[in-house]
CSV table of C-alpha atoms and ligand atoms in Angstrom, one decimal:
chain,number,residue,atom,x,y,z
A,1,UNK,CA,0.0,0.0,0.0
A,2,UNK,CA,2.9,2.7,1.3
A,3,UNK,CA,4.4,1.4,-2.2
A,4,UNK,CA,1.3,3.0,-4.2
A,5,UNK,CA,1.2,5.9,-1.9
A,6,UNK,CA,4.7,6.7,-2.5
A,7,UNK,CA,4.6,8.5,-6.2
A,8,UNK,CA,1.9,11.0,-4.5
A,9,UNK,CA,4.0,12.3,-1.3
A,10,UNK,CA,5.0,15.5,-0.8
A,11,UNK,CA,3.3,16.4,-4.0
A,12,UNK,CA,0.6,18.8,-4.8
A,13,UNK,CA,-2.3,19.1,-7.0
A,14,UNK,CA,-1.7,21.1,-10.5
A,15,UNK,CA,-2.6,25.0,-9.6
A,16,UNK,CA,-4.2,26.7,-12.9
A,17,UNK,CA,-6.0,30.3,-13.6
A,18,UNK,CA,-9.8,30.8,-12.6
A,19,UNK,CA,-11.9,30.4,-15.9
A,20,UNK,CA,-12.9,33.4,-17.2
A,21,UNK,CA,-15.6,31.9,-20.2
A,22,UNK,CA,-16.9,28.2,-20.8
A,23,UNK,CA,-16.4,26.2,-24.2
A,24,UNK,CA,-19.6,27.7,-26.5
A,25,UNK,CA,-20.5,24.1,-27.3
A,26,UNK,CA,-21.0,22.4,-24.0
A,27,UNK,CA,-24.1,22.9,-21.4
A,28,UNK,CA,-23.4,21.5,-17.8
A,29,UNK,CA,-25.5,23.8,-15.8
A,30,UNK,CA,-24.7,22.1,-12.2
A,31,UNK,CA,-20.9,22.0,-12.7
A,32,UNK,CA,-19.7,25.5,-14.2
A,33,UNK,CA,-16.2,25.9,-15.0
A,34,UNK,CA,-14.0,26.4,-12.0
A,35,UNK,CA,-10.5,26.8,-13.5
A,36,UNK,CA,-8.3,26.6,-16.6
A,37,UNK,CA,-7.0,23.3,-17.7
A,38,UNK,CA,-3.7,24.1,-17.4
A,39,UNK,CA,-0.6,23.4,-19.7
A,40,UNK,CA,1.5,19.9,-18.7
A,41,UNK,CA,4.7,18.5,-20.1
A,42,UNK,CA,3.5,15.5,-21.1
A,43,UNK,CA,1.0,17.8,-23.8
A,44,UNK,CA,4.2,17.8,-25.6
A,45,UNK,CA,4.6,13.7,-25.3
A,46,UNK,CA,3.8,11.6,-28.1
A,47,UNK,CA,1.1,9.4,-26.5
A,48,UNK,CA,2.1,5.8,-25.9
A,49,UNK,CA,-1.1,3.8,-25.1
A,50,UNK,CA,-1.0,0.2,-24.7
A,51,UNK,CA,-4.9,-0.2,-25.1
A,52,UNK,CA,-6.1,0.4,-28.8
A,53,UNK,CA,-9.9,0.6,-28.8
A,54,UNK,CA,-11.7,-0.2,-32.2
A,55,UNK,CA,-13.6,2.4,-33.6
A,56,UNK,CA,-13.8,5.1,-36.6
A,57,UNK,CA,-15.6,7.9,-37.7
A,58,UNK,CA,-16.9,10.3,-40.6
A,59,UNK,CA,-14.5,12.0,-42.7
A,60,UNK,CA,-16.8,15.7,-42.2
A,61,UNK,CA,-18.7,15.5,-38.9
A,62,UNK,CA,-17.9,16.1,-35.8
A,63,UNK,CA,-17.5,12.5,-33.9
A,64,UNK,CA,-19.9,13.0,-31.4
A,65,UNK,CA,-21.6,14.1,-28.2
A,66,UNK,CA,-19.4,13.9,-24.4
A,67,UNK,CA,-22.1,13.3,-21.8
A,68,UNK,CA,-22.0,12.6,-18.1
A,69,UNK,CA,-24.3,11.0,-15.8
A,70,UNK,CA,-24.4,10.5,-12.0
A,71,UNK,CA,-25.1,6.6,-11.0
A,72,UNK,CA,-29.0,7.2,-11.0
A,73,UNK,CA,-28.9,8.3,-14.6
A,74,UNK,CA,-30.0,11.6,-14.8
A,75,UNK,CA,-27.5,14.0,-17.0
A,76,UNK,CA,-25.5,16.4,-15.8
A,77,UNK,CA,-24.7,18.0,-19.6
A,78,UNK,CA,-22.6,17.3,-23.0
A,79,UNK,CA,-19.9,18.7,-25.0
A,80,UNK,CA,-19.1,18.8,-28.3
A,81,UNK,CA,-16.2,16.6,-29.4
A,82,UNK,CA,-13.5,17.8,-31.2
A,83,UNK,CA,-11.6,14.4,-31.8
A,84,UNK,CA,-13.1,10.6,-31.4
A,85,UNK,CA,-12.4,9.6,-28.1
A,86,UNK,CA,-9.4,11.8,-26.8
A,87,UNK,CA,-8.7,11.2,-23.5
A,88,UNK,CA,-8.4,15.1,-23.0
A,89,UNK,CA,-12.0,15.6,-23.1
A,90,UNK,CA,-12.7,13.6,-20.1
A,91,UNK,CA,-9.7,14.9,-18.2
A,92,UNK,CA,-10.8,18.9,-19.0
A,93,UNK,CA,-14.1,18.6,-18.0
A,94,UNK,CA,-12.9,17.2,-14.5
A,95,UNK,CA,-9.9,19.0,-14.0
A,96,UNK,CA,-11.8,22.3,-14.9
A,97,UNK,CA,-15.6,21.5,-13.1
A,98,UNK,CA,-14.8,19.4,-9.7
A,99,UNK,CA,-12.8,20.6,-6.9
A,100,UNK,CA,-11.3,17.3,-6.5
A,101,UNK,CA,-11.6,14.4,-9.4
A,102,UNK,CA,-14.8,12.3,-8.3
A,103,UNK,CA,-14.0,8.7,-6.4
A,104,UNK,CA,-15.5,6.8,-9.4
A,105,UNK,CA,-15.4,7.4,-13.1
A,106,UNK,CA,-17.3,5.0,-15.3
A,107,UNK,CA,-16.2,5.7,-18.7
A,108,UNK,CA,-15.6,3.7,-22.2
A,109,UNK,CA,-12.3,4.9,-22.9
A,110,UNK,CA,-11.0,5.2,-19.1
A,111,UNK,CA,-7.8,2.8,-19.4
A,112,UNK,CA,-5.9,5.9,-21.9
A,113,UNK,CA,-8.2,8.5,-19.7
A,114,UNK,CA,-6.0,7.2,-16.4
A,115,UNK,CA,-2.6,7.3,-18.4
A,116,UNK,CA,-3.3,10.7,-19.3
A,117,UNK,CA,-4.4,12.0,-16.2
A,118,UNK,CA,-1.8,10.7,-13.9
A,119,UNK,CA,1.0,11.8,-16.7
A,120,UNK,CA,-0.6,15.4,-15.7
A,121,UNK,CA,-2.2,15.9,-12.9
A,122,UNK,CA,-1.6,12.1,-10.7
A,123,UNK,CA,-2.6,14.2,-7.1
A,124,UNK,CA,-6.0,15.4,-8.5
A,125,UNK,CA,-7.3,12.0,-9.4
A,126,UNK,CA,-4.7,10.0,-6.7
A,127,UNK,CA,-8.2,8.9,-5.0
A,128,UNK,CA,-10.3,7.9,-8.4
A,129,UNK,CA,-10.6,4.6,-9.5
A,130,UNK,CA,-11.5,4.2,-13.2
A,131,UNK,CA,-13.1,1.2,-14.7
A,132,UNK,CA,-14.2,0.3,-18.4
A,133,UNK,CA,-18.0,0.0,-18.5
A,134,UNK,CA,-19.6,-3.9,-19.2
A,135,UNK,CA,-20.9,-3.1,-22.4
A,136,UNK,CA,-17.9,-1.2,-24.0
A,137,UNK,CA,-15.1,-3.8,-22.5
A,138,UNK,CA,-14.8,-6.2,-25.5
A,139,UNK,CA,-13.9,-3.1,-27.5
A,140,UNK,CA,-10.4,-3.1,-25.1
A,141,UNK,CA,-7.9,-4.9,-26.9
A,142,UNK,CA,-4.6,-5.3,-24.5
A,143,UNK,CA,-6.3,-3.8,-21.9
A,144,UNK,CA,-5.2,-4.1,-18.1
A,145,UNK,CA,-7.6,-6.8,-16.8
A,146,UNK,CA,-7.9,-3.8,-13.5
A,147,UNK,CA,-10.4,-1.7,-15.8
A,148,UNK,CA,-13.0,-4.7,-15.7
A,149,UNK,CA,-15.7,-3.0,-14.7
A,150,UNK,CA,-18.2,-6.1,-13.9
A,151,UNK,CA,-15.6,-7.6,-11.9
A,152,UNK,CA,-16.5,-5.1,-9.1
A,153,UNK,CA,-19.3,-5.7,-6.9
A,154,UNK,CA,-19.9,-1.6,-6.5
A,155,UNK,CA,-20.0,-1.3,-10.2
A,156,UNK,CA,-22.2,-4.2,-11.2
A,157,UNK,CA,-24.5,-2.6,-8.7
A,158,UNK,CA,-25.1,1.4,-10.3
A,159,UNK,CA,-27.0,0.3,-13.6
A,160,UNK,CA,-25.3,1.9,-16.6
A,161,UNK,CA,-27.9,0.7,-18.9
A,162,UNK,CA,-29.8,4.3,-18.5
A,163,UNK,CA,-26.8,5.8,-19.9
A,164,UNK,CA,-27.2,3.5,-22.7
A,165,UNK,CA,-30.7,3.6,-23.4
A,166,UNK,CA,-30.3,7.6,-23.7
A,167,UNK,CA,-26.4,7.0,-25.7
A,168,UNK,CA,-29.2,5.0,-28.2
A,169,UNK,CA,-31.7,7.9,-28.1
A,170,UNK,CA,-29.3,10.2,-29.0
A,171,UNK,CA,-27.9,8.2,-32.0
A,172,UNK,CA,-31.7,8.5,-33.2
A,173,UNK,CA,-31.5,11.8,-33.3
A,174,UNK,CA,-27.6,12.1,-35.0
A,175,UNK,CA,-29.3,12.2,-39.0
A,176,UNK,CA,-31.3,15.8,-37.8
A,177,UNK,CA,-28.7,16.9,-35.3
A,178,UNK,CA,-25.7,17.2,-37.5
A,179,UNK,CA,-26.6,19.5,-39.7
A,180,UNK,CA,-28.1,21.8,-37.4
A,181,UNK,CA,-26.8,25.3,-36.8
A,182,UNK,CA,-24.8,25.2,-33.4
A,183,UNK,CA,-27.7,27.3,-31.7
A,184,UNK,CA,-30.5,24.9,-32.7
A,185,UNK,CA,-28.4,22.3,-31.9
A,186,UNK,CA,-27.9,22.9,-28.1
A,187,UNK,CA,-31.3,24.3,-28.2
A,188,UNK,CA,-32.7,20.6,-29.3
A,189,UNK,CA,-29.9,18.9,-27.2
A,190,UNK,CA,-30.6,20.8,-23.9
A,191,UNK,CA,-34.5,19.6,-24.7
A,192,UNK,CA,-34.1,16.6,-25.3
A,193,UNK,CA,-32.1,15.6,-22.2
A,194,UNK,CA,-34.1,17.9,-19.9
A,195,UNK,CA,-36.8,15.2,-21.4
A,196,UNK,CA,-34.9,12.4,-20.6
A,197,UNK,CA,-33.9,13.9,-17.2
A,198,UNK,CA,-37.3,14.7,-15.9
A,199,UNK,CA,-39.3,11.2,-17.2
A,200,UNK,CA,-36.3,9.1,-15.3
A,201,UNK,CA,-36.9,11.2,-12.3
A,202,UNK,CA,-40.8,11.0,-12.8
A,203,UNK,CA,-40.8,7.2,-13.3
A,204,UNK,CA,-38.5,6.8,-10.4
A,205,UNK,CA,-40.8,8.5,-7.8
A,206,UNK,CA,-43.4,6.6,-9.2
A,207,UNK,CA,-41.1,2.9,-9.4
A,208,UNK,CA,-42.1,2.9,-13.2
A,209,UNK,CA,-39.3,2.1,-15.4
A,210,UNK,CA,-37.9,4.9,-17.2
A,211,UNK,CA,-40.0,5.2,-20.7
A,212,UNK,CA,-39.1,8.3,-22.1
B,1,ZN,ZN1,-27.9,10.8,-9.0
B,2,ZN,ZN1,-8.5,-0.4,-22.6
């Protein structure tokens, strides 16, 4: 234990400039933006990750939607992403919105996500654990067997399935989205998951299932 203690001592978390504006295409209205990102040697780095996850995308678009959830489901906002899958989406929008890196992260991409963020910042997330969710984790190619998700009993129990059933929602929406103009995008985004957000909450006062 002292062992995996020891690269944290007499360190200190990454200090970086209040944030004056927030990116114009993301919407979390519970978690403004706190601070800057900051600037990191390792930016400079040539990335090195062991775990290549399968996937494309189209040569025009933009290659998708970031959106978090807490363990009940409910959303707390998106972002637009710039590049498929880059682990310095995650690792702004915690570094920049939470005071301290949240004890859990659930995320499809979270094996590079942890190499990044300990390569930057390792104080601000040295109490996080980050796990690949069940349904993304036969997408992990020579992945560390540690990011199982399902193999821990406090993951198989928050049910990630609402974040998929809305993930499938929005892909229904993708053909009208994308060719929106950026104001009636986020004007049909923030809609649509307000939707999303209210039915879950409604069915769950009621112990419906969420049907929205
Ligand atoms: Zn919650
Ligand atoms: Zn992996």
């Amino acid at each position: 234990m002292e062992k995996t203690r020891a690269p944290f001592k007499g360190r200190e978390i990454h200090a970086t400039p209040v944030c004056e504006s927030d990116h114009s295409l993301s919407f979390f209205p519970s978690l403004p933006c706190l601070r800057k990102r900051g600037v990191y040697s390792a930016d400079k780095e040539k990335s090195t990750s062991g775990c290549q996850k399968n996937g494309g995308r189209h040569h025009a678009l933009f290659p998708g939607i970031f959106t978090t959830f807490c363990p009940h489901g409910i959303c707390y906002g998106f972002e637009v992403m710039e590049c498929a899958e880059s682990p310095n989406r995650p690792f702004t929008f915690l570094k920049t919105r939470f005071e301290r890196a949240p004890e859990i992260i659930i995320y499809d991409n979270t094996c590079n996500l942890h190499q990044y963020a300990l390569n930057r910042d390792p104080v601000f997330f040295s109490h996080t654990r980050m796990v690949v969710d069940g349904l993304h984790w036969d997408n992990h190619t020579a992945c560390a067997i540690g990011y199982k998700g399902l193999d821990y009993p406090f993951i198989r129990r928050i049910n990630t399935q609402i974040v998929e059933q809305n993930n499938a929602k929005l892909k229904k929406l993708k053909s009208s989205l994308s060719y929106m103009t950026p104001a009636h995008f986020l004007m049909s985004l923030k809609f649509f998951l307000w939707h999303c957000n209210f039915t879950l909450k409604r069915c769950s006062q009621s112990g419906r299932n969420n049907t929205c």
